[in-house]
Short mmCIF file of C-alpha atoms in Angstrom, two decimals:
data_model
loop_
_atom_site.label_atom_id
_atom_site.label_comp_id
_atom_site.label_asym_id
_atom_site.label_seq_id
_atom_site.Cartn_x
_atom_site.Cartn_y
_atom_site.Cartn_z
CA MET A 1 -9.65 15.95 -20.30
CA ARG A 2 -6.61 18.13 -19.61
CA PHE A 3 -4.17 15.50 -18.41
CA ARG A 4 -3.84 12.21 -20.22
CA PHE A 5 -1.60 9.27 -20.87
CA THR A 6 -0.63 7.81 -24.17
CA PRO A 7 1.15 4.55 -25.00
CA SER A 8 2.17 5.92 -28.47
CA PRO A 9 4.71 8.63 -29.35
CA ILE A 10 3.53 12.11 -28.35
CA ASP A 11 2.52 14.27 -31.31
CA ALA A 12 3.52 17.73 -30.07
CA LEU A 13 2.02 19.56 -33.03
CA ALA A 14 -1.34 17.84 -32.57
CA ALA A 15 -1.32 18.63 -28.85
CA ARG A 16 -0.45 22.27 -29.56
CA ARG A 17 -3.55 22.55 -31.81
CA GLU A 18 -5.76 21.76 -28.77
CA LEU A 19 -4.60 25.02 -27.13
CA LEU A 20 -5.52 27.33 -30.05
CA ASP A 21 -7.77 30.13 -28.87
CA PRO A 22 -8.62 33.37 -30.65
CA SER A 23 -7.98 35.45 -27.53
CA ALA A 24 -4.53 33.89 -26.94
CA GLY A 25 -1.49 35.96 -27.89
CA GLY A 26 1.10 33.38 -27.05
CA TYR A 27 1.91 29.84 -26.16
CA ALA A 28 4.65 28.13 -24.14
CA SER A 29 5.44 24.47 -24.04
CA PHE A 30 7.78 22.13 -22.27
CA GLU A 31 8.98 18.76 -23.49
CA GLY A 32 10.72 16.27 -21.24
CA TRP A 33 13.01 13.98 -23.31
CA VAL A 34 14.58 10.63 -22.52
CA ARG A 35 18.22 11.32 -21.74
CA ASN A 36 21.08 8.86 -22.25
CA HIS A 37 22.61 9.21 -18.79
CA ASN A 38 21.57 9.55 -15.14
CA GLU A 39 23.72 9.69 -12.01
CA GLY A 40 26.86 8.61 -13.86
CA LEU A 41 25.22 5.63 -15.57
CA VAL A 42 24.60 5.25 -19.30
CA VAL A 43 20.88 4.86 -19.86
CA SER A 44 19.83 2.68 -22.83
CA ARG A 45 16.04 2.90 -22.53
CA LEU A 46 13.34 3.40 -19.93
CA GLU A 47 9.81 2.45 -19.02
CA TYR A 48 7.02 4.50 -17.49
CA GLU A 49 4.24 2.96 -15.41
CA ALA A 50 1.29 4.81 -13.89
CA PHE A 51 -1.56 4.22 -11.46
CA GLU A 52 -3.79 5.71 -14.12
CA ALA A 53 -7.08 6.00 -12.20
CA LEU A 54 -5.52 8.24 -9.61
CA ALA A 55 -2.87 9.82 -11.86
CA VAL A 56 -5.44 11.27 -14.27
CA LYS A 57 -7.44 12.70 -11.33
CA GLU A 58 -4.33 14.27 -9.79
CA GLY A 59 -3.05 15.53 -13.18
CA ASP A 60 -6.44 17.14 -13.88
CA ARG A 61 -6.32 18.77 -10.42
CA ILE A 62 -2.92 20.28 -11.25
CA ILE A 63 -4.20 21.74 -14.53
CA GLU A 64 -7.23 23.13 -12.68
CA GLU A 65 -4.87 24.74 -10.15
CA ALA A 66 -2.85 26.32 -12.97
CA LEU A 67 -5.98 27.70 -14.58
CA GLY A 68 -6.99 29.18 -11.23
CA ARG A 69 -3.56 30.63 -10.30
CA PHE A 70 -2.53 32.14 -13.65
CA PRO A 71 -4.62 34.16 -16.16
CA ILE A 72 -4.18 31.65 -18.95
CA LYS A 73 -6.53 30.34 -21.66
CA ARG A 74 -5.90 26.67 -21.97
CA ALA A 75 -3.48 24.06 -20.61
CA LEU A 76 -2.73 20.44 -21.43
CA CYS A 77 -0.32 17.79 -20.23
CA VAL A 78 0.33 14.49 -22.02
CA HIS A 79 2.47 11.86 -20.38
CA ARG A 80 3.82 8.79 -22.12
CA ILE A 81 3.65 5.32 -20.62
CA GLY A 82 5.33 2.10 -21.67
CA ALA A 83 8.82 1.59 -23.15
CA LEU A 84 10.66 4.62 -24.50
CA ALA A 85 13.92 5.06 -26.43
CA ILE A 86 16.54 7.75 -26.01
CA GLY A 87 15.37 11.09 -27.42
CA GLU A 88 11.63 10.37 -27.25
CA ILE A 89 9.24 12.78 -25.58
CA ALA A 90 8.28 11.48 -22.14
CA VAL A 91 6.04 14.36 -21.14
CA TRP A 92 4.55 17.34 -22.94
CA VAL A 93 3.06 20.45 -21.31
CA GLY A 94 1.49 23.33 -23.21
CA VAL A 95 -0.23 26.55 -22.13
CA SER A 96 -1.86 29.33 -24.17
CA SER A 97 -2.55 32.75 -22.76
CA ALA A 98 -3.05 36.42 -23.72
CA HIS A 99 0.53 37.31 -22.72
CA ARG A 100 3.75 35.36 -22.51
CA GLY A 101 4.67 35.72 -18.80
CA GLU A 102 1.80 33.70 -17.41
CA ALA A 103 2.24 31.03 -20.15
CA PHE A 104 5.82 30.41 -18.99
CA ASP A 105 4.86 30.51 -15.32
CA ALA A 106 1.91 28.15 -15.70
CA CYS A 107 3.97 25.71 -17.84
CA ARG A 108 6.66 25.58 -15.14
CA TYR A 109 4.06 25.13 -12.42
CA ILE A 110 2.42 22.21 -14.17
CA ILE A 111 5.61 20.23 -14.89
CA ASP A 112 6.94 20.79 -11.37
CA GLU A 113 3.72 19.61 -9.74
CA VAL A 114 3.30 16.64 -12.10
CA LYS A 115 6.80 15.44 -11.23
CA HIS A 116 6.10 15.56 -7.50
CA ARG A 117 2.48 14.47 -7.16
CA VAL A 118 1.25 12.26 -10.02
CA PRO A 119 1.72 8.51 -9.36
CA ILE A 120 4.00 7.72 -12.30
CA TRP A 121 7.13 5.59 -11.98
CA LYS A 122 10.18 5.36 -14.19
CA LYS A 123 12.41 2.35 -14.57
CA GLU A 124 15.77 3.04 -16.17
CA HIS A 125 17.66 0.33 -18.01
CA TYR A 126 21.42 0.90 -18.08
CA LEU A 127 24.00 -0.08 -20.67
CA ASN A 128 25.75 -2.21 -18.02
CA GLY A 129 22.72 -4.46 -17.81
CA ASP A 130 21.38 -3.10 -14.50
CA SER A 131 17.98 -1.43 -14.09
CA GLY A 132 16.26 0.50 -11.36
CA TRP A 133 13.15 2.39 -10.36
CA VAL A 134 14.15 6.06 -10.07
CA ASN A 135 13.69 7.55 -6.60
CA CYS A 136 12.89 4.13 -5.07
CA GLU A 137 15.86 1.77 -5.06
CA ARG A 138 18.65 3.99 -3.82
CA CYS A 139 16.32 5.79 -1.37
CA ALA A 140 15.36 2.52 0.27
CA ALA A 141 18.79 2.24 1.88
CA ALA A 142 19.14 5.90 2.80
CA PRO A 143 18.09 7.15 6.23
CA LEU A 144 15.13 9.49 6.30
CA ARG A 145 15.50 12.99 7.60
CA SER A 146 11.84 13.15 8.58
CA ARG A 147 9.04 10.67 8.83
CA GLU A 148 6.55 13.01 7.30
CA HIS A 149 8.16 14.35 4.21
CA GLY A 150 7.34 11.35 2.17
CA HIS A 151 7.58 12.30 -1.43
CA ASP A 152 8.99 15.75 -0.99
CA HIS A 153 12.44 14.37 -1.56
CA THR A 154 14.82 17.16 -2.33
CA HIS A 155 17.12 14.72 -4.07
CA ASP A 156 14.99 14.59 -7.16
CA HIS A 157 16.88 12.30 -9.48
CA ASP A 158 15.68 14.45 -12.29
CA SER A 159 16.63 12.66 -15.45
CA ILE A 160 14.98 15.02 -17.88
CA VAL A 161 14.31 18.57 -16.77
CA MET B 1 -1.11 26.16 10.07
CA SER B 2 1.63 24.73 12.31
CA GLU B 3 4.04 22.30 10.83
CA LEU B 4 3.10 18.73 11.56
CA ALA B 5 5.79 17.11 13.72
CA PRO B 6 6.33 13.35 13.24
CA LEU B 7 4.24 11.34 15.64
CA TYR B 8 5.82 8.57 17.77
CA GLY B 9 4.05 6.32 20.24
CA LEU B 10 4.65 6.03 24.01
CA ILE B 11 3.04 3.38 26.18
CA LEU B 12 3.19 4.33 29.88
CA ALA B 13 4.05 1.23 31.83
CA GLY B 14 5.88 2.74 34.74
CA GLY B 15 2.94 2.91 37.19
CA SER B 16 3.03 1.25 40.55
CA SER B 17 -0.40 -0.34 40.13
CA SER B 18 -0.97 0.03 43.88
CA ARG B 19 -4.77 -0.33 43.82
CA MET B 20 -4.58 -3.38 41.54
CA GLN B 21 -2.11 -5.07 43.92
CA ARG B 22 -0.31 -6.53 40.89
CA ASP B 23 1.43 -5.18 37.77
CA LYS B 24 -1.16 -3.78 35.40
CA ALA B 25 1.07 -4.16 32.37
CA SER B 26 1.09 -7.91 32.77
CA LEU B 27 -2.69 -8.36 33.18
CA GLU B 28 -3.93 -10.63 30.46
CA TYR B 29 -6.94 -10.11 28.20
CA LEU B 30 -7.88 -12.76 25.63
CA GLY B 31 -4.53 -14.43 26.11
CA GLN B 32 -2.40 -11.31 25.61
CA SER B 33 -0.83 -9.03 28.18
CA GLN B 34 -2.18 -5.52 28.47
CA LEU B 35 1.20 -4.14 27.51
CA ASP B 36 1.39 -6.27 24.38
CA ARG B 37 -2.15 -5.28 23.42
CA SER B 38 -1.45 -1.57 23.85
CA PHE B 39 1.89 -1.80 22.05
CA GLU B 40 0.45 -3.59 19.03
CA LEU B 41 -2.54 -1.29 18.93
CA ALA B 42 -0.29 1.76 18.82
CA CYS B 43 1.97 0.18 16.17
CA ARG B 44 -1.01 -0.07 13.86
CA HIS B 45 -1.28 3.70 13.88
CA VAL B 46 2.14 5.24 14.53
CA LEU B 47 5.77 4.13 14.30
CA PRO B 48 8.01 3.79 16.14
CA VAL B 49 6.44 3.01 19.52
CA PHE B 50 8.34 3.00 22.82
CA VAL B 51 7.47 1.76 26.28
CA SER B 52 8.06 4.21 29.13
CA VAL B 53 9.38 2.55 32.27
CA ARG B 54 11.12 3.44 35.53
CA ALA B 55 14.79 2.63 35.79
CA ASP B 56 14.15 -0.33 38.13
CA GLN B 57 11.67 -1.93 35.69
CA SER B 58 13.78 -2.19 32.54
CA GLY B 59 14.75 -5.82 33.15
CA GLU B 60 11.28 -7.11 33.86
CA SER B 61 10.10 -9.80 31.46
CA ALA B 62 6.79 -8.11 30.60
CA ARG B 63 8.67 -5.07 29.43
CA ALA B 64 11.79 -6.68 27.90
CA HIS B 65 12.13 -7.04 24.14
CA LYS B 66 10.41 -3.73 23.47
CA PRO B 67 12.02 -0.40 22.72
CA LEU B 68 12.18 1.28 26.11
CA ILE B 69 12.44 4.85 27.23
CA ILE B 70 13.73 4.69 30.78
CA ASP B 71 12.81 7.67 32.96
CA SER B 72 15.65 10.13 32.80
CA ILE B 73 13.71 12.96 34.44
CA GLU B 74 13.42 13.05 38.23
CA GLY B 75 9.99 12.68 39.77
CA ALA B 76 7.22 10.18 39.66
CA GLY B 77 4.19 9.71 37.53
CA PRO B 78 3.20 10.19 33.91
CA ILE B 79 4.79 13.63 33.57
CA ALA B 80 8.26 12.19 34.23
CA GLY B 81 7.62 9.54 31.56
CA ILE B 82 6.39 12.03 29.00
CA ARG B 83 9.26 14.43 29.74
CA SER B 84 11.76 11.56 29.36
CA ALA B 85 10.30 10.82 25.96
CA PHE B 86 10.76 14.46 24.90
CA ALA B 87 14.27 14.35 26.31
CA ARG B 88 15.03 11.43 23.97
CA PHE B 89 13.29 12.83 20.87
CA GLY B 90 12.47 16.49 21.31
CA ASP B 91 11.27 17.38 17.84
CA VAL B 92 8.48 14.81 17.59
CA ALA B 93 4.98 14.66 18.98
CA TRP B 94 4.03 11.71 21.18
CA LEU B 95 0.89 9.65 21.08
CA VAL B 96 0.77 8.84 24.82
CA LEU B 97 -1.26 5.85 25.95
CA ALA B 98 -1.76 4.50 29.40
CA CYS B 99 -1.35 0.77 29.65
CA ASP B 100 -4.65 0.19 31.47
CA LEU B 101 -7.12 0.87 28.67
CA PRO B 102 -8.41 -2.59 27.66
CA PHE B 103 -11.35 -1.16 25.74
CA LEU B 104 -9.33 1.19 23.56
CA THR B 105 -10.09 0.46 19.90
CA ASP B 106 -8.50 1.14 16.55
CA ALA B 107 -11.47 3.35 15.70
CA ALA B 108 -10.92 5.50 18.79
CA LEU B 109 -7.18 5.94 18.05
CA ALA B 110 -7.81 6.64 14.35
CA HIS B 111 -10.37 9.32 15.34
CA LEU B 112 -7.92 10.97 17.75
CA LEU B 113 -5.25 11.07 15.06
CA GLN B 114 -7.60 12.55 12.52
CA GLU B 115 -8.63 15.28 14.96
CA ARG B 116 -5.03 16.19 15.82
CA ASP B 117 -4.37 19.93 16.08
CA PRO B 118 -0.59 20.54 15.78
CA ALA B 119 -1.04 24.17 16.95
CA ALA B 120 -2.38 23.02 20.34
CA VAL B 121 -0.16 21.78 23.17
CA ALA B 122 -2.05 18.51 23.03
CA THR B 123 -5.04 16.80 21.40
CA ALA B 124 -7.00 14.76 23.95
CA TYR B 125 -10.34 13.03 24.35
CA ARG B 126 -12.89 14.71 26.59
CA SER B 127 -13.76 12.30 29.36
CA ALA B 128 -17.26 10.87 29.04
CA HIS B 129 -17.39 10.86 32.87
CA ASP B 130 -16.41 14.37 33.91
CA GLY B 131 -15.84 16.37 30.67
CA LEU B 132 -12.15 16.91 31.50
CA PRO B 133 -9.22 16.02 29.20
CA GLU B 134 -7.92 12.47 29.19
CA PRO B 135 -4.14 13.02 29.29
CA LEU B 136 -3.15 9.40 28.87
CA CYS B 137 -4.84 8.78 25.50
CA ALA B 138 -3.62 11.95 23.88
CA ILE B 139 -1.23 13.48 21.35
CA TRP B 140 1.39 15.67 23.06
CA GLU B 141 2.99 18.15 20.64
CA PRO B 142 6.67 19.23 20.89
CA ALA B 143 5.59 22.57 22.38
CA ALA B 144 4.52 20.68 25.51
CA ALA B 145 8.09 19.79 26.45
CA ALA B 146 9.17 23.14 27.83
CA LEU B 147 5.77 23.78 29.45
CA LEU B 148 5.95 20.40 31.19
CA ALA B 149 9.40 21.23 32.55
CA ALA B 150 8.11 24.49 33.95
CA ALA B 151 5.05 22.83 35.47
CA GLN B 152 7.13 20.17 37.14
CA ALA B 153 9.52 22.83 38.46
CA ALA B 154 6.48 24.55 39.96
CA GLY B 155 5.53 21.32 41.74
CA GLN B 156 2.65 20.41 39.45
CA THR B 157 2.54 16.68 38.80
CA CYS B 158 -0.98 16.12 37.45
CA PRO B 159 -1.01 15.73 33.66
CA ARG B 160 -4.78 16.35 33.54
CA LYS B 161 -4.47 19.71 35.32
CA PHE B 162 -1.63 20.51 32.95
CA LEU B 163 -3.86 19.99 29.94
CA ILE B 164 -6.63 22.08 31.54
CA ARG B 165 -4.18 24.96 32.08
CA ASN B 166 -2.69 24.79 28.59
CA ARG B 167 -4.19 24.93 25.12
CA THR B 168 -5.60 21.48 24.53
CA LYS B 169 -7.81 20.45 21.70
CA LEU B 170 -10.60 18.36 23.15
CA VAL B 171 -12.10 15.61 21.03
CA GLU B 172 -15.54 14.28 21.72
CA PRO B 173 -15.39 10.49 22.23
CA THR B 174 -17.33 8.46 19.65
CA ASP B 175 -17.35 5.44 21.98
CA PRO B 176 -17.63 6.70 25.60
CA ARG B 177 -16.42 3.38 26.96
CA ALA B 178 -13.23 3.15 24.93
CA LEU B 179 -11.22 5.02 27.58
CA ASP B 180 -12.50 3.22 30.66
CA ASN B 181 -9.48 2.28 32.67
CA ILE B 182 -8.91 -0.58 35.04
CA ASN B 183 -7.61 0.14 38.57
CA THR B 184 -8.94 -2.58 40.85
CA PRO B 185 -9.28 -6.40 40.75
CA GLU B 186 -13.06 -5.92 40.54
CA GLU B 187 -12.77 -3.67 37.42
CA TYR B 188 -10.40 -6.21 35.89
CA ALA B 189 -12.91 -9.01 36.39
CA GLN B 190 -15.67 -6.89 34.82
CA ALA B 191 -13.42 -6.00 31.83
CA LEU B 192 -12.55 -9.66 31.28
CA ALA B 193 -16.21 -10.60 31.22
CA ALA B 194 -17.12 -7.76 28.86
CA LEU B 195 -14.27 -8.49 26.43
CA ALA B 196 -15.02 -12.21 26.43
CA SER B 197 -18.57 -11.56 25.24
CA ALA B 198 -17.66 -8.80 22.78
CA PRO B 199 -17.55 -9.69 19.08
CA ARG B 200 -14.04 -10.36 17.82
CA LEU B 201 -12.66 -8.42 14.96
CA GLU B 202 -13.62 -10.42 11.87
CA PRO B 203 -11.27 -10.65 8.93
CA MET B 204 -12.39 -8.86 5.79
CA GLN B 205 -11.41 -8.96 2.13
CA VAL B 206 -9.55 -6.05 0.57
CA LYS B 207 -7.98 -5.75 -2.84
CA VAL B 208 -4.37 -4.53 -3.12
CA GLN B 209 -2.85 -3.35 -6.37
CA TYR B 210 0.88 -3.02 -6.86
CA TYR B 211 2.86 -0.82 -9.16
CA ALA B 212 6.51 -0.43 -10.17
CA LEU B 213 9.03 -1.59 -7.54
CA MET B 214 6.31 -2.93 -5.30
CA ARG B 215 4.76 -4.95 -8.17
CA GLU B 216 8.15 -6.54 -8.80
CA GLN B 217 8.78 -7.28 -5.09
CA ALA B 218 5.28 -8.73 -4.58
CA GLY B 219 5.59 -10.74 -7.78
CA ARG B 220 2.10 -9.80 -8.83
CA SER B 221 0.11 -6.72 -9.87
CA ASP B 222 -2.81 -7.30 -7.53
CA GLU B 223 -4.23 -9.65 -4.93
CA THR B 224 -7.33 -10.02 -2.82
CA ILE B 225 -6.48 -10.80 0.78
CA GLU B 226 -8.21 -11.61 4.03
CA THR B 227 -6.97 -9.29 6.73
CA ARG B 228 -7.73 -8.07 10.23
CA ALA B 229 -5.70 -4.92 9.59
CA PRO B 230 -7.94 -2.01 10.56
CA THR B 231 -5.99 0.68 8.72
CA PRO B 232 -3.76 1.02 5.64
CA ALA B 233 -0.82 1.47 8.07
CA ALA B 234 -1.48 -1.92 9.65
CA LEU B 235 -2.08 -3.52 6.27
CA TYR B 236 1.31 -2.29 5.01
CA LEU B 237 3.09 -3.80 8.05
CA GLU B 238 1.34 -7.12 7.36
CA LEU B 239 2.13 -7.12 3.60
CA ARG B 240 5.69 -5.85 4.09
CA ALA B 241 6.36 -8.86 6.28
CA ARG B 242 4.75 -11.17 3.71
CA HIS B 243 6.41 -9.84 0.55
CA GLY B 244 9.66 -8.37 1.90
CA PHE B 245 9.06 -4.86 0.59
CA THR B 246 12.21 -2.76 0.94
CA LEU B 247 10.46 0.61 1.28
CA ALA B 248 9.50 1.87 4.73
CA ARG B 249 5.98 3.12 5.22
CA GLU B 250 7.33 6.63 5.69
CA GLN B 251 8.52 6.64 2.08
CA LEU B 252 5.09 5.76 0.70
CA LYS B 253 1.75 7.37 0.20
CA VAL B 254 -1.42 5.34 0.13
CA ALA B 255 -4.61 5.46 -1.96
CA VAL B 256 -7.91 3.83 -1.10
CA ASN B 257 -10.51 3.43 -3.86
CA SER B 258 -8.39 5.52 -6.27
CA GLU B 259 -8.00 8.57 -4.03
CA PHE B 260 -5.18 9.57 -1.72
CA SER B 261 -5.93 8.49 1.85
CA ASP B 262 -4.73 8.91 5.44
CA TRP B 263 -2.76 5.96 6.81
CA THR B 264 -5.15 5.87 9.79
CA ARG B 265 -8.43 5.71 7.90
CA LEU B 266 -10.47 2.64 8.83
CA LEU B 267 -10.59 0.11 6.03
CA GLN B 268 -13.95 -1.34 4.86
CA ALA B 269 -14.52 -4.72 3.26
CA GLY B 270 -14.04 -4.47 -0.52
CA ASP B 271 -11.74 -1.48 -0.39
CA ALA B 272 -9.05 -1.26 -3.10
CA VAL B 273 -5.68 -0.19 -1.62
CA VAL B 274 -2.61 1.01 -3.50
CA PHE B 275 0.69 1.76 -1.80
CA ILE B 276 2.43 4.53 -3.78
CA PRO B 277 6.23 4.47 -3.79
CA PRO B 278 8.16 7.72 -4.50
CA VAL B 279 7.03 8.97 -7.87
CA ALA B 280 9.22 9.88 -10.86
CA GLY B 281 7.09 11.34 -13.60
CA GLY B 282 8.43 13.77 -16.21
#
């Protein structure tokens, strides 16, 4: 399994050990952290929810694609679900490879695709007492440029990366 | 691969119905006018749907209360209606349906949509009778607009000949009778008899699971419902009305049995459907 969810805090060192490979000369990782602000509001905590049956399939497909596109050794993505506090790791991506360039490239590819394609939702709770599902609530009122673009929203309310 | 233009629906209801000796759009089948049947059928597969009418028809009761596209292009016949639709929305493709197709089914429309070739001028069924394209149950791509203007300027008014002359993807009909049209009182009587004895669409049970915003708006994480909705698109319209979902279908993706699905796939009893609002992982 190359993509998985966890309800407990992500152990980055343990995840890194899964990528060890004698032929690897380097390793790159990316951690998405819970940030204390988004779109001018103070965020106090957030929750992640996933449609796990499909999310794991789609996440595994993304890792497979990365292994096919880049000459890397191993790749892994761990995504947290449930309630998270400020500063916690929400998502971890790691790639090992013979040389550094492809490790960086594959890591970037995986996190970008995961954010766009995997059915995971994030609810932010704000210090002012409000809360909202990111990418859903404010979009609902906004006119659509195109009927077909669906999830390829360019206004990615990116709270972490 | 050509970019997929958004697909809108157009019901042609501007005909003069001369052989029928009465307005075809208002003919009733199973208690519903032909125009209402065609309009609802199209809405289960594409949105929005418009009714194409001549300027002198816009006030008629059978056509009122529906979004109209009134002929703005000179000339008679289907080509004027289709060109008027392109004049209103030029960067979309049009699912064009005649309003005298009482046997047209959800399965036939879903099949046409699945076979759509955006690089062609149109995607049309091959007639079971003569092997020629059926222009009035077809997807007309944006590229057709300029070609139609040129054809009309050259005095060509037959949409079928237009499709023969231009690059049309022909789709083999799965149900040869689905496109039978009705032109005379005798054909209408035969269609009424056939439809009356045909099996009605039975409701079936499907399971719907909700996540995130939709779970909160539905007030539940799943439900098993009885529905006559033939496609996920129709099911979403039904459930949006029931639960007051704020998201439009265009903002969602849909999964059936834990895999991404087309909106026009035909649902089976026991399917598990998930509507996927905009995602926000990472």
